[in-house]
GROMACS .gro file of N, CA and C in nm:
model
  249
    1MET      N    1   3.934   2.203   1.279
    1MET     CA    2   3.847   2.163   1.387
    1MET      C    3   3.882   2.244   1.512
    2ALA      N    4   3.781   2.296   1.577
    2ALA     CA    5   3.802   2.377   1.697
    2ALA      C    6   3.846   2.287   1.812
    3PRO      N    7   3.939   2.339   1.894
    3PRO     CA    8   3.984   2.259   2.009
    3PRO      C    9   3.873   2.248   2.113
    4ASN      N   10   3.881   2.140   2.192
    4ASN     CA   11   3.789   2.127   2.304
    4ASN      C   12   3.824   2.233   2.407
    5VAL      N   13   3.722   2.294   2.463
    5VAL     CA   14   3.742   2.399   2.563
    5VAL      C   15   3.664   2.363   2.688
    6LYS      N   16   3.734   2.363   2.799
    6LYS     CA   17   3.670   2.333   2.926
    6LYS      C   18   3.709   2.441   3.027
    7VAL      N   19   3.610   2.494   3.096
    7VAL     CA   20   3.634   2.599   3.194
    7VAL      C   21   3.598   2.546   3.332
    8PHE      N   22   3.695   2.547   3.419
    8PHE     CA   23   3.670   2.514   3.560
    8PHE      C   24   3.656   2.647   3.633
    9ALA      N   25   3.542   2.668   3.695
    9ALA     CA   26   3.512   2.799   3.751
    9ALA      C   27   3.445   2.786   3.887
   10LEU      N   28   3.438   2.901   3.953
   10LEU     CA   29   3.358   2.913   4.074
   10LEU      C   30   3.239   3.001   4.041
   11SER      N   31   3.123   2.968   4.092
   11SER     CA   32   3.001   3.041   4.056
   11SER      C   33   3.004   3.186   4.102
   12THR      N   34   3.086   3.217   4.202
   12THR     CA   35   3.091   3.352   4.258
   12THR      C   36   3.212   3.433   4.210
   13CYS      N   37   3.292   3.376   4.124
   13CYS     CA   38   3.419   3.438   4.082
   13CYS      C   39   3.396   3.534   3.964
   14ILE      N   40   3.431   3.661   3.981
   14ILE     CA   41   3.411   3.760   3.874
   14ILE      C   42   3.501   3.731   3.755
   15HIS      N   43   3.623   3.685   3.779
   15HIS     CA   44   3.714   3.655   3.668
   15HIS      C   45   3.663   3.536   3.587
   16CYS      N   46   3.600   3.442   3.657
   16CYS     CA   47   3.540   3.327   3.587
   16CYS      C   48   3.425   3.375   3.498
   17LYS      N   49   3.343   3.464   3.551
   17LYS     CA   50   3.231   3.518   3.473
   17LYS      C   51   3.282   3.594   3.351
   18GLN      N   52   3.388   3.672   3.370
   18GLN     CA   53   3.445   3.748   3.259
   18GLN      C   54   3.502   3.654   3.152
   19ALA      N   55   3.567   3.548   3.195
   19ALA     CA   56   3.623   3.452   3.099
   19ALA      C   57   3.512   3.384   3.019
   20LYS      N   58   3.405   3.345   3.088
   20LYS     CA   59   3.293   3.280   3.018
   20LYS      C   60   3.226   3.379   2.923
   21GLN      N   61   3.211   3.503   2.965
   21GLN     CA   62   3.151   3.604   2.877
   21GLN      C   63   3.238   3.627   2.754
   22PHE      N   64   3.369   3.629   2.775
   22PHE     CA   65   3.462   3.646   2.663
   22PHE      C   66   3.446   3.532   2.563
   23LEU      N   67   3.439   3.409   2.613
   23LEU     CA   68   3.421   3.294   2.524
   23LEU      C   69   3.286   3.301   2.453
   24ASP      N   70   3.182   3.342   2.526
   24ASP     CA   71   3.049   3.359   2.465
   24ASP      C   72   3.054   3.463   2.354
   25ASP      N   73   3.122   3.574   2.381
   25ASP     CA   74   3.132   3.682   2.281
   25ASP      C   75   3.205   3.635   2.156
   26LYS      N   76   3.296   3.541   2.173
   26LYS     CA   77   3.373   3.488   2.059
   26LYS      C   78   3.304   3.367   1.997
   27ASN      N   79   3.182   3.336   2.044
   27ASN     CA   80   3.105   3.222   1.994
   27ASN      C   81   3.180   3.089   2.006
   28VAL      N   82   3.252   3.076   2.115
   28VAL     CA   83   3.327   2.953   2.142
   28VAL      C   84   3.237   2.858   2.222
   29THR      N   85   3.228   2.737   2.174
   29THR     CA   86   3.155   2.634   2.247
   29THR      C   87   3.247   2.577   2.354
   30TYR      N   88   3.199   2.572   2.475
   30TYR     CA   89   3.282   2.522   2.585
   30TYR      C   90   3.196   2.452   2.689
   31GLU      N   91   3.266   2.369   2.766
   31GLU     CA   92   3.202   2.303   2.880
   31GLU      C   93   3.246   2.377   3.006
   32CYS      N   94   3.152   2.409   3.092
   32CYS     CA   95   3.187   2.479   3.215
   32CYS      C   96   3.148   2.394   3.335
   33VAL      N   97   3.241   2.383   3.428
   33VAL     CA   98   3.214   2.313   3.553
   33VAL      C   99   3.231   2.412   3.667
   34HIS      N  100   3.123   2.438   3.739
   34HIS     CA  101   3.131   2.522   3.859
   34HIS      C  102   3.167   2.432   3.976
   35VAL      N  103   3.294   2.436   4.011
   35VAL     CA  104   3.347   2.343   4.110
   35VAL      C  105   3.280   2.362   4.246
   36ASP      N  106   3.249   2.487   4.282
   36ASP     CA  107   3.191   2.512   4.413
   36ASP      C  108   3.047   2.462   4.427
   37LEU      N  109   2.984   2.431   4.316
   37LEU     CA  110   2.847   2.381   4.322
   37LEU      C  111   2.840   2.228   4.325
   38LEU      N  112   2.955   2.165   4.308
   38LEU     CA  113   2.958   2.018   4.312
   38LEU      C  114   2.965   1.972   4.457
   39THR      N  115   2.926   1.848   4.478
   39THR     CA  116   2.932   1.791   4.612
   39THR      C  117   2.990   1.650   4.607
   40GLY      N  118   3.033   1.604   4.720
   40GLY     CA  119   3.076   1.465   4.737
   40GLY      C  120   3.184   1.420   4.641
   41ASP      N  121   3.167   1.300   4.587
   41ASP     CA  122   3.268   1.241   4.500
   41ASP      C  123   3.286   1.319   4.370
   42ASP      N  124   3.176   1.379   4.320
   42ASP     CA  125   3.188   1.459   4.198
   42ASP      C  126   3.287   1.574   4.219
   43ARG      N  127   3.275   1.640   4.334
   43ARG     CA  128   3.364   1.753   4.365
   43ARG      C  129   3.509   1.706   4.380
   44LYS      N  130   3.527   1.596   4.453
   44LYS     CA  131   3.663   1.543   4.472
   44LYS      C  132   3.726   1.507   4.339
   45GLN      N  133   3.649   1.443   4.252
   45GLN     CA  134   3.700   1.400   4.122
   45GLN      C  135   3.740   1.521   4.037
   46VAL      N  136   3.658   1.624   4.034
   46VAL     CA  137   3.688   1.743   3.954
   46VAL      C  138   3.808   1.818   4.012
   47ILE      N  139   3.816   1.828   4.144
   47ILE     CA  140   3.930   1.895   4.206
   47ILE      C  141   4.060   1.824   4.168
   48GLU      N  142   4.060   1.692   4.169
   48GLU     CA  143   4.179   1.618   4.129
   48GLU      C  144   4.212   1.644   3.982
   49GLU      N  145   4.108   1.653   3.899
   49GLU     CA  146   4.127   1.682   3.757
   49GLU      C  147   4.192   1.820   3.739
   50VAL      N  148   4.146   1.919   3.814
   50VAL     CA  149   4.202   2.054   3.805
   50VAL      C  150   4.346   2.054   3.856
   51LYS      N  151   4.372   1.987   3.967
   51LYS     CA  152   4.507   1.985   4.025
   51LYS      C  153   4.611   1.927   3.929
   52LYS      N  154   4.569   1.835   3.843
   52LYS     CA  155   4.662   1.775   3.746
   52LYS      C  156   4.715   1.880   3.649
   53VAL      N  157   4.632   1.977   3.615
   53VAL     CA  158   4.675   2.080   3.519
   53VAL      C  159   4.708   2.213   3.585
   54ASN      N  160   4.661   2.233   3.709
   54ASN     CA  161   4.685   2.358   3.782
   54ASN      C  162   4.695   2.324   3.931
   55PRO      N  163   4.817   2.288   3.975
   55PRO     CA  164   4.835   2.246   4.115
   55PRO      C  165   4.793   2.352   4.218
   56SER      N  166   4.791   2.479   4.179
   56SER     CA  167   4.751   2.583   4.274
   56SER      C  168   4.600   2.589   4.293
   57LEU      N  169   4.527   2.517   4.209
   57LEU     CA  170   4.381   2.506   4.221
   57LEU      C  171   4.316   2.644   4.227
   58SER      N  172   4.355   2.729   4.134
   58SER     CA  173   4.295   2.862   4.127
   58SER      C  174   4.201   2.867   4.006
   59PHE      N  175   4.116   2.969   4.007
   59PHE     CA  176   4.011   2.976   3.906
   59PHE      C  177   4.005   3.114   3.844
   60PRO      N  178   3.964   3.122   3.718
   60PRO     CA  179   3.927   3.011   3.633
   60PRO      C  180   4.051   2.935   3.584
   61THR      N  181   4.034   2.808   3.564
   61THR     CA  182   4.131   2.726   3.496
   61THR      C  183   4.065   2.685   3.365
   62ILE      N  184   4.127   2.726   3.256
   62ILE     CA  185   4.068   2.703   3.124
   62ILE      C  186   4.159   2.610   3.046
   63VAL      N  187   4.103   2.501   2.997
   63VAL     CA  188   4.179   2.404   2.919
   63VAL      C  189   4.129   2.413   2.776
   64ILE      N  190   4.221   2.452   2.687
   64ILE     CA  191   4.189   2.464   2.545
   64ILE      C  192   4.282   2.370   2.470
   65GLY      N  193   4.228   2.258   2.426
   65GLY     CA  194   4.312   2.156   2.365
   65GLY      C  195   4.413   2.108   2.467
   66ASP      N  196   4.543   2.125   2.436
   66ASP     CA  197   4.650   2.086   2.529
   66ASP      C  198   4.702   2.204   2.611
   67THR      N  199   4.643   2.319   2.594
   67THR     CA  200   4.690   2.440   2.662
   67THR      C  201   4.606   2.467   2.787
   68VAL      N  202   4.676   2.498   2.896
   68VAL     CA  203   4.609   2.532   3.021
   68VAL      C  204   4.632   2.680   3.049
   69ILE      N  205   4.526   2.752   3.072
   69ILE     CA  206   4.534   2.895   3.103
   69ILE      C  207   4.473   2.915   3.241
   70VAL      N  208   4.553   2.973   3.329
   70VAL     CA  209   4.506   2.999   3.465
   70VAL      C  210   4.477   3.148   3.476
   71GLY      N  211   4.354   3.180   3.509
   71GLY     CA  212   4.312   3.318   3.516
   71GLY      C  213   4.247   3.361   3.386
   72PHE      N  214   4.192   3.480   3.386
   72PHE     CA  215   4.126   3.534   3.267
   72PHE      C  216   4.228   3.615   3.189
   73ARG      N  217   4.291   3.551   3.091
   73ARG     CA  218   4.394   3.616   3.010
   73ARG      C  219   4.352   3.610   2.863
   74LYS      N  220   4.294   3.719   2.816
   74LYS     CA  221   4.236   3.724   2.681
   74LYS      C  222   4.335   3.682   2.573
   75ASP      N  223   4.456   3.739   2.578
   75ASP     CA  224   4.553   3.711   2.472
   75ASP      C  225   4.589   3.562   2.468
   76ASP      N  226   4.607   3.502   2.584
   76ASP     CA  227   4.641   3.360   2.589
   76ASP      C  228   4.525   3.274   2.540
   77ILE      N  229   4.404   3.316   2.574
   77ILE     CA  230   4.286   3.242   2.527
   77ILE      C  231   4.278   3.248   2.374
   78LEU      N  232   4.295   3.368   2.320
   78LEU     CA  233   4.288   3.382   2.174
   78LEU      C  234   4.397   3.302   2.105
   79THR      N  235   4.518   3.305   2.160
   79THR     CA  236   4.628   3.228   2.102
   79THR      C  237   4.596   3.079   2.105
   80ALA      N  238   4.545   3.031   2.217
   80ALA     CA  239   4.513   2.889   2.228
   80ALA      C  240   4.399   2.849   2.134
   81LEU      N  241   4.311   2.943   2.106
   81LEU     CA  242   4.201   2.916   2.015
   81LEU      C  243   4.245   2.921   1.869
   82GLY      N  244   4.368   2.969   1.850
   82GLY     CA  245   4.420   2.973   1.714
   82GLY      C  246   4.392   3.102   1.641
   83GLY      N  247   4.371   3.204   1.715
   83GLY     CA  248   4.348   3.328   1.643
   83GLY      C  249   4.331   3.440   1.734
   0.00000   0.00000   0.00000
């Protein structure tokens, strides 16, 4: 079973776009949250969620199963995906 993949990104971040394109190219199903497009309580809630796994609150923050990857790091993404 494929791990759950969640990408916390900024809509204007080139590294976030590259990470999402990489996952698309690998046919990985993932949920993406553009934090900068959220407002109000939704934004606060997501920011707290990101801070729990990445206190520096940098993007992209990619959660693959139990693994957290900060930044667009292809090798780490592939390892976390199991291949």
